[in-house]
Short mmCIF file of C-alpha atoms in Angstrom, two decimals:
data_model
loop_
_atom_site.label_atom_id
_atom_site.label_comp_id
_atom_site.label_asym_id
_atom_site.label_seq_id
_atom_site.Cartn_x
_atom_site.Cartn_y
_atom_site.Cartn_z
CA UNK A 1 69.43 113.39 114.51
CA UNK A 2 66.62 113.93 111.98
CA UNK A 3 68.04 111.28 108.93
CA UNK A 4 65.09 110.74 106.81
CA UNK A 5 64.53 108.37 104.36
CA UNK A 6 64.33 109.15 100.52
CA UNK A 7 61.47 110.98 99.03
CA UNK A 8 59.97 110.39 95.49
CA UNK A 9 61.48 112.92 93.80
CA UNK A 10 65.04 112.57 95.42
CA UNK A 11 66.09 110.63 92.54
CA UNK A 12 64.92 113.28 89.68
CA UNK A 13 66.66 115.88 91.49
CA UNK A 14 69.92 114.15 92.33
CA UNK A 15 69.80 113.53 88.40
CA UNK A 16 69.83 117.12 88.02
CA UNK A 17 72.96 117.45 90.40
CA UNK A 18 74.99 114.61 89.09
CA UNK A 19 74.73 116.04 85.35
CA UNK A 20 76.28 119.21 86.90
CA UNK A 21 79.17 117.50 88.53
CA UNK A 22 80.46 117.04 84.97
CA UNK A 23 80.94 120.69 84.06
CA UNK A 24 83.73 120.78 86.90
CA UNK A 25 85.40 117.61 85.49
CA UNK A 26 89.01 118.58 85.06
CA UNK A 27 89.02 121.70 86.38
CA UNK A 28 88.04 121.24 90.14
CA UNK A 29 91.15 118.97 91.03
CA UNK A 30 92.16 118.11 93.86
CA UNK A 31 89.16 118.74 94.86
CA UNK A 32 85.82 116.89 93.60
CA UNK A 33 83.60 117.90 90.79
CA UNK A 34 80.78 118.16 93.11
CA UNK A 35 77.12 119.34 91.66
CA UNK A 36 74.52 120.94 93.77
CA UNK A 37 70.56 121.88 93.36
CA UNK A 38 68.41 123.93 95.46
CA UNK A 39 64.50 122.89 95.31
CA UNK A 40 61.42 124.96 96.81
CA UNK A 41 58.12 123.64 96.22
CA UNK A 42 58.92 121.07 93.76
CA UNK A 43 61.08 123.72 91.25
CA UNK A 44 64.61 124.19 90.97
CA UNK A 45 65.56 127.68 92.00
CA UNK A 46 69.55 127.58 92.13
CA UNK A 47 72.14 125.51 90.85
CA UNK A 48 75.81 124.89 90.88
CA UNK A 49 79.20 123.04 90.57
CA UNK A 50 82.64 123.11 92.19
CA UNK A 51 84.53 124.96 88.64
CA UNK A 52 88.11 125.58 90.26
CA UNK A 53 90.07 124.61 93.53
CA UNK A 54 90.35 127.51 95.88
CA UNK A 55 86.86 128.78 94.46
CA UNK A 56 83.12 128.33 96.49
CA UNK A 57 82.00 124.85 96.24
CA UNK A 58 79.03 123.54 94.31
CA UNK A 59 76.56 124.45 97.32
CA UNK A 60 77.73 128.24 97.38
CA UNK A 61 77.15 128.79 94.19
CA UNK A 62 73.70 127.23 94.29
CA UNK A 63 72.45 128.88 97.51
CA UNK A 64 73.92 132.26 96.04
CA UNK A 65 71.48 131.48 93.01
CA UNK A 66 68.49 130.31 95.03
CA UNK A 67 68.77 133.60 97.54
CA UNK A 68 65.91 133.79 99.71
CA UNK A 69 63.94 131.08 97.98
CA UNK A 70 66.55 129.05 99.90
CA UNK A 71 64.54 129.33 102.97
CA UNK A 72 62.63 126.42 104.40
CA UNK A 73 64.21 124.76 100.65
CA UNK A 74 65.97 121.19 99.76
CA UNK A 75 69.76 121.18 98.63
CA UNK A 76 70.63 118.15 96.46
CA UNK A 77 74.48 117.02 96.51
CA UNK A 78 76.40 114.84 94.84
CA UNK A 79 78.57 114.53 97.83
CA UNK A 80 78.10 115.00 101.72
CA UNK A 81 78.75 118.69 102.40
CA UNK A 82 81.93 119.37 104.10
CA UNK A 83 82.16 120.16 107.58
CA UNK A 84 85.68 121.54 107.80
CA UNK A 85 87.51 124.74 106.75
CA UNK A 86 90.06 124.41 104.26
CA UNK A 87 90.63 127.34 101.21
CA UNK A 88 87.24 127.86 101.53
CA UNK A 89 84.77 127.87 104.41
CA UNK A 90 82.78 124.62 105.61
CA UNK A 91 79.69 124.25 103.02
CA UNK A 92 77.26 122.96 106.07
CA UNK A 93 77.46 126.51 107.74
CA UNK A 94 76.55 128.01 104.26
CA UNK A 95 74.02 125.95 104.14
CA UNK A 96 72.44 126.58 107.93
CA UNK A 97 73.23 130.35 106.92
CA UNK A 98 70.75 130.07 104.08
CA UNK A 99 68.17 128.62 106.38
CA UNK A 100 67.91 125.24 104.15
CA UNK A 101 65.31 122.79 105.59
CA UNK A 102 66.31 119.51 103.98
CA UNK A 103 69.83 118.09 102.67
CA UNK A 104 69.78 115.43 100.32
CA UNK A 105 73.42 113.62 99.27
CA UNK A 106 74.65 111.14 97.08
CA UNK A 107 77.78 109.79 98.24
CA UNK A 108 79.62 109.84 101.84
CA UNK A 109 82.81 111.72 102.48
CA UNK A 110 85.53 109.10 102.59
CA UNK A 111 88.06 111.49 104.00
CA UNK A 112 89.14 109.81 107.13
CA UNK A 113 89.45 112.79 109.02
CA UNK A 114 85.45 113.95 107.75
CA UNK A 115 83.95 110.89 107.25
CA UNK A 116 80.48 111.31 108.07
CA UNK A 117 80.89 114.74 109.88
CA UNK A 118 78.90 117.23 107.35
CA UNK A 119 75.74 114.92 107.21
CA UNK A 120 75.65 114.28 111.08
CA UNK A 121 76.33 117.77 112.09
CA UNK A 122 73.68 119.22 109.92
CA UNK A 123 71.26 116.65 111.61
CA UNK A 124 71.96 117.36 114.78
CA UNK A 125 71.52 121.22 114.06
CA UNK A 126 67.82 120.24 113.39
CA UNK A 127 67.88 119.59 109.63
CA UNK A 128 66.45 116.98 107.67
CA UNK A 129 68.89 114.65 106.08
CA UNK A 130 68.75 112.25 103.51
CA UNK A 131 71.92 110.10 102.83
CA UNK A 132 72.85 107.90 100.04
CA UNK A 133 70.45 108.82 97.36
CA UNK A 134 71.93 107.42 94.27
CA UNK A 135 75.08 106.61 96.07
CA UNK A 136 76.94 104.40 93.48
CA UNK A 137 76.37 106.99 90.58
CA UNK A 138 77.76 109.73 92.61
CA UNK A 139 80.82 107.81 93.93
CA UNK A 140 81.50 107.09 90.65
CA UNK A 141 81.35 110.38 89.54
CA UNK A 142 83.85 111.21 92.37
CA UNK A 143 85.94 108.43 91.57
CA UNK A 144 89.20 110.59 91.19
CA UNK A 145 88.83 112.12 94.77
CA UNK A 146 87.42 109.04 96.46
CA UNK A 147 90.65 107.01 95.41
CA UNK A 148 93.19 109.58 96.23
CA UNK A 149 91.65 110.60 99.58
CA UNK A 150 91.16 107.01 100.55
CA UNK A 151 95.07 105.70 99.05
CA UNK A 152 97.04 109.15 98.72
CA UNK A 153 97.72 108.08 95.13
CA UNK A 154 96.00 109.30 92.01
CA UNK A 155 92.98 107.25 90.24
CA UNK A 156 94.83 105.17 87.63
CA UNK A 157 93.20 104.79 84.16
CA UNK A 158 95.00 102.27 81.86
CA UNK A 159 94.08 103.27 78.26
CA UNK A 160 95.17 101.20 75.19
CA UNK A 161 94.33 101.07 71.59
CA UNK A 162 95.06 98.04 69.56
CA UNK A 163 93.76 96.41 66.32
CA UNK A 164 91.01 93.38 66.43
CA UNK A 165 93.75 91.11 66.99
CA UNK A 166 95.32 92.56 70.08
CA UNK A 167 98.60 94.50 68.42
CA UNK A 168 99.31 98.07 69.30
CA UNK A 169 101.29 98.57 66.34
CA UNK A 170 102.48 96.45 63.23
CA UNK A 171 105.51 94.49 63.41
CA UNK A 172 107.92 97.07 62.09
CA UNK A 173 106.42 99.50 64.86
CA UNK A 174 104.18 101.56 62.79
CA UNK A 175 101.31 102.69 64.87
CA UNK A 176 99.70 106.00 63.20
CA UNK A 177 96.74 105.35 63.48
CA UNK A 178 95.71 102.33 65.24
CA UNK A 179 92.47 103.85 65.79
CA UNK A 180 89.88 106.48 64.08
CA UNK A 181 89.41 110.32 64.60
CA UNK A 182 86.42 109.68 66.81
CA UNK A 183 88.08 107.71 69.30
CA UNK A 184 91.37 109.89 68.99
CA UNK A 185 89.16 112.96 69.68
CA UNK A 186 87.64 111.15 72.77
CA UNK A 187 91.06 110.32 74.02
CA UNK A 188 91.60 114.37 73.92
CA UNK A 189 88.48 114.61 76.21
CA UNK A 190 90.08 112.45 78.59
CA UNK A 191 93.31 113.64 78.56
CA UNK A 192 91.04 117.13 79.58
CA UNK A 193 89.60 115.18 82.49
CA UNK A 194 92.82 113.97 84.20
CA UNK A 195 95.48 115.70 86.10
CA UNK A 196 98.62 113.62 84.85
CA UNK A 197 99.31 111.54 81.75
CA UNK A 198 102.20 108.69 81.74
CA UNK A 199 103.98 106.50 79.68
CA UNK A 200 106.99 104.41 79.19
CA UNK A 201 110.37 105.20 78.07
CA UNK A 202 109.83 102.87 75.41
CA UNK A 203 106.74 104.69 73.74
CA UNK A 204 108.22 108.04 74.11
CA UNK A 205 111.37 107.04 71.95
CA UNK A 206 109.03 104.95 69.65
CA UNK A 207 106.41 107.79 69.30
CA UNK A 208 107.90 110.91 70.47
CA UNK A 209 104.35 112.13 71.40
CA UNK A 210 103.37 115.36 72.96
CA UNK A 211 100.93 114.11 75.08
CA UNK A 212 99.11 117.22 75.38
CA UNK A 213 95.32 117.89 75.29
CA UNK A 214 94.10 119.37 72.06
CA UNK A 215 90.72 120.79 73.10
CA UNK A 216 90.14 124.41 73.04
CA UNK A 217 89.17 125.50 77.09
CA UNK A 218 90.92 122.60 78.22
CA UNK A 219 94.07 122.42 80.34
CA UNK A 220 97.19 120.03 79.77
CA UNK A 221 97.78 116.92 82.36
CA UNK A 222 101.21 117.00 83.49
CA UNK A 223 103.10 114.83 81.08
CA UNK A 224 104.78 112.06 82.98
CA UNK A 225 107.83 109.74 81.34
CA UNK A 226 108.97 106.63 83.50
CA UNK A 227 112.72 106.34 82.15
CA UNK A 228 114.97 104.29 84.15
CA UNK A 229 118.49 105.55 82.77
CA UNK A 230 117.26 108.57 81.60
CA UNK A 231 117.12 107.83 77.85
CA UNK A 232 114.77 110.41 76.57
CA UNK A 233 116.36 112.88 74.23
CA UNK A 234 115.99 116.74 75.10
CA UNK A 235 114.53 117.49 72.05
CA UNK A 236 111.71 115.03 72.76
CA UNK A 237 108.52 116.96 72.01
CA UNK A 238 106.92 115.73 75.47
CA UNK A 239 109.18 118.13 76.98
CA UNK A 240 108.42 121.42 75.44
CA UNK A 241 108.21 124.05 78.37
CA UNK A 242 105.98 125.84 76.74
CA UNK A 243 103.09 123.28 77.33
CA UNK A 244 102.18 123.93 80.92
CA UNK A 245 102.36 122.05 83.76
CA UNK A 246 105.34 120.75 82.10
CA UNK A 247 106.89 117.21 82.23
CA UNK A 248 108.10 114.82 84.96
CA UNK A 249 110.40 112.54 84.39
CA UNK A 250 111.09 109.39 86.94
CA UNK A 251 114.46 107.61 87.00
CA UNK A 252 116.19 105.22 88.96
CA UNK A 253 118.43 106.84 91.85
CA UNK A 254 121.49 105.90 89.99
CA UNK A 255 120.59 107.37 86.61
CA UNK A 256 123.64 109.35 85.01
CA UNK A 257 123.61 113.03 86.69
CA UNK A 258 124.75 114.74 83.14
CA UNK A 259 121.82 112.96 81.77
CA UNK A 260 119.50 114.42 84.17
CA UNK A 261 121.24 118.08 84.14
CA UNK A 262 120.21 117.89 80.63
CA UNK A 263 116.96 117.18 80.89
CA UNK A 264 116.17 119.51 83.65
CA UNK A 265 117.70 122.44 81.05
CA UNK A 266 115.41 121.24 78.35
CA UNK A 267 112.28 122.18 80.92
CA UNK A 268 111.83 118.59 82.75
CA UNK A 269 111.26 117.89 86.35
CA UNK A 270 113.44 114.86 86.72
CA UNK A 271 112.56 112.82 90.01
CA UNK A 272 114.95 109.99 91.39
CA UNK A 273 113.44 106.92 92.73
CA UNK A 274 114.55 104.21 94.53
CA UNK A 275 114.27 100.49 92.20
CA UNK A 276 111.16 97.76 93.07
CA UNK A 277 112.13 94.45 93.30
CA UNK A 278 112.67 93.77 89.41
CA UNK A 279 115.19 96.83 89.20
CA UNK A 280 112.77 99.25 87.81
CA UNK A 281 110.99 102.54 88.93
CA UNK A 282 108.80 101.81 91.74
CA UNK A 283 105.83 102.86 90.44
CA UNK A 284 104.02 102.75 93.85
CA UNK A 285 106.58 105.00 95.03
CA UNK A 286 105.96 107.30 92.03
CA UNK A 287 102.15 107.44 92.53
CA UNK A 288 102.69 108.41 96.20
CA UNK A 289 104.71 111.26 94.86
CA UNK A 290 102.03 112.11 92.42
CA UNK A 291 99.42 112.26 94.89
CA UNK A 292 101.40 114.20 97.25
CA UNK A 293 101.60 117.01 94.84
CA UNK A 294 97.64 116.92 94.56
CA UNK A 295 97.52 114.82 91.42
CA UNK A 296 94.23 112.61 91.85
CA UNK A 297 94.09 111.09 88.63
CA UNK A 298 96.24 109.67 86.18
CA UNK A 299 95.99 108.33 82.49
CA UNK A 300 98.31 105.47 81.47
CA UNK A 301 98.81 105.36 78.08
CA UNK A 302 101.75 102.96 77.06
CA UNK A 303 103.23 100.72 76.30
CA UNK A 304 102.76 97.24 77.16
CA UNK A 305 105.74 97.05 79.84
CA UNK A 306 104.13 100.02 81.45
CA UNK A 307 101.30 98.56 81.69
CA UNK A 308 102.54 95.11 82.98
CA UNK A 309 104.13 96.85 85.76
CA UNK A 310 101.15 99.06 86.90
CA UNK A 311 99.16 95.84 86.99
CA UNK A 312 101.09 94.18 88.51
CA UNK A 313 101.63 96.25 91.24
CA UNK A 314 97.80 96.72 91.66
CA UNK A 315 98.00 100.16 90.90
CA UNK A 316 95.47 100.27 88.22
CA UNK A 317 91.49 101.19 88.74
CA UNK A 318 90.01 101.45 85.60
CA UNK A 319 90.82 100.12 81.89
CA UNK A 320 89.87 101.51 78.83
CA UNK A 321 90.70 99.33 75.66
CA UNK A 322 89.94 100.94 72.35
CA UNK A 323 89.66 98.10 69.26
CA UNK A 324 89.58 98.98 65.79
CA UNK A 325 88.42 96.86 63.48
CA UNK A 326 91.49 95.83 61.42
CA UNK A 327 94.25 92.80 61.69
CA UNK A 328 97.75 93.15 61.18
CA UNK A 329 99.24 89.94 62.60
CA UNK A 330 102.86 89.27 63.57
CA UNK A 331 104.31 87.26 66.50
CA UNK A 332 106.53 90.29 66.72
CA UNK A 333 104.01 93.08 66.73
CA UNK A 334 103.91 94.61 70.04
CA UNK A 335 100.71 93.76 72.48
CA UNK A 336 98.60 95.51 75.04
CA UNK A 337 100.29 94.10 78.04
CA UNK A 338 103.48 93.34 78.20
CA UNK A 339 105.78 91.21 80.97
CA UNK A 340 105.95 87.42 81.59
CA UNK A 341 102.53 87.23 82.41
CA UNK A 342 100.39 85.26 84.77
CA UNK A 343 100.84 81.62 84.69
CA UNK A 344 97.11 80.51 85.40
CA UNK A 345 94.12 81.70 84.26
CA UNK A 346 92.27 81.63 87.89
CA UNK A 347 95.07 84.06 88.89
CA UNK A 348 93.88 86.76 86.41
CA UNK A 349 92.96 90.24 87.30
CA UNK A 350 89.24 90.56 87.28
CA UNK A 351 87.18 93.18 85.95
CA UNK A 352 83.87 94.35 86.84
CA UNK A 353 80.88 96.50 85.66
CA UNK A 354 82.22 96.12 81.75
CA UNK A 355 80.54 98.88 79.42
CA UNK A 356 80.54 99.05 75.82
CA UNK A 357 80.75 102.28 73.89
CA UNK A 358 81.17 102.95 69.88
CA UNK A 359 83.27 105.78 68.34
CA UNK A 360 82.56 105.44 64.80
CA UNK A 361 84.04 102.00 63.74
CA UNK A 362 85.95 101.57 66.81
CA UNK A 363 84.98 99.70 70.07
CA UNK A 364 86.11 100.69 73.64
CA UNK A 365 85.76 98.36 76.48
CA UNK A 366 85.73 100.05 79.74
CA UNK A 367 85.86 98.27 83.11
CA UNK A 368 86.82 98.53 86.29
CA UNK A 369 89.81 96.21 88.20
CA UNK A 370 88.16 94.46 91.23
CA UNK A 371 89.78 95.55 94.21
#
């Protein structure tokens, strides 16, 4: 096996491959948005990214662009090349056919059925293989895929907008708008990246949201409403059948049949699920169902009760909290996370890799839930 250590130029070209992954974000699911770069004699001669599931992978695009210049060249890939046939042929075969001499990849494929297969196979064929270049950065870019293939569930981002005193609305429930336009535009970008967006019935009833992505060239996520008793009216904007891919309403097994039929007639998919220990919709079962449908990423936007249930169930992977520079006060005003709360500070959910971003006057705190 020809496993080689990194070379000085590897980080530079892997960063270029990483930049390409973002072009496929929100378009390639359930596959990862991989980026690939072919380099010959220190010059980029081909590049590509995975633009859509079922279409050629990043390596294929990069090799096609390189043509004969790929022979004896190095290919940089953000994720270990696949060695199994799916909707497209294995990328390892394309790399061999193109005459590539060296393969450098970032993150290893975590799929338990194929882990290590691509890199090991190429090394056994006599190619020089260098794994793990910018591994953490590559794994981060592919985190939706990583979570999905290792857990069977979508990667969950918990997003909330609040005032500096932690209120998501005023004491009367008025919430438009907590944050400014720059924050809201970023959230629409985020909606364009994920496969699904989820709210609780309280948020759906109070705000009557559309939950669509209003950016040109971007698709809407699947809209999911957790509504145990099917209180959602058939006039709710989230049900709009003209906005593909539609709306799924998750309810309890015992929810009224007539309400389920009415919502189905209005265009919703109604999914009946068992209760959890507290008698609510079992969110773990819901996420498992979504994962089985190829949903790799989910944005949970509200409300406080749903946030608590997801956190309590250990189902949140990262959090995005937007804070607006304003105060509203009020003991009855809704806060970011509901539920009974934890009894001790040493039992709090720890966060890692905290990041801070500014959107106009707003501040976003972005962090990972530690496993």
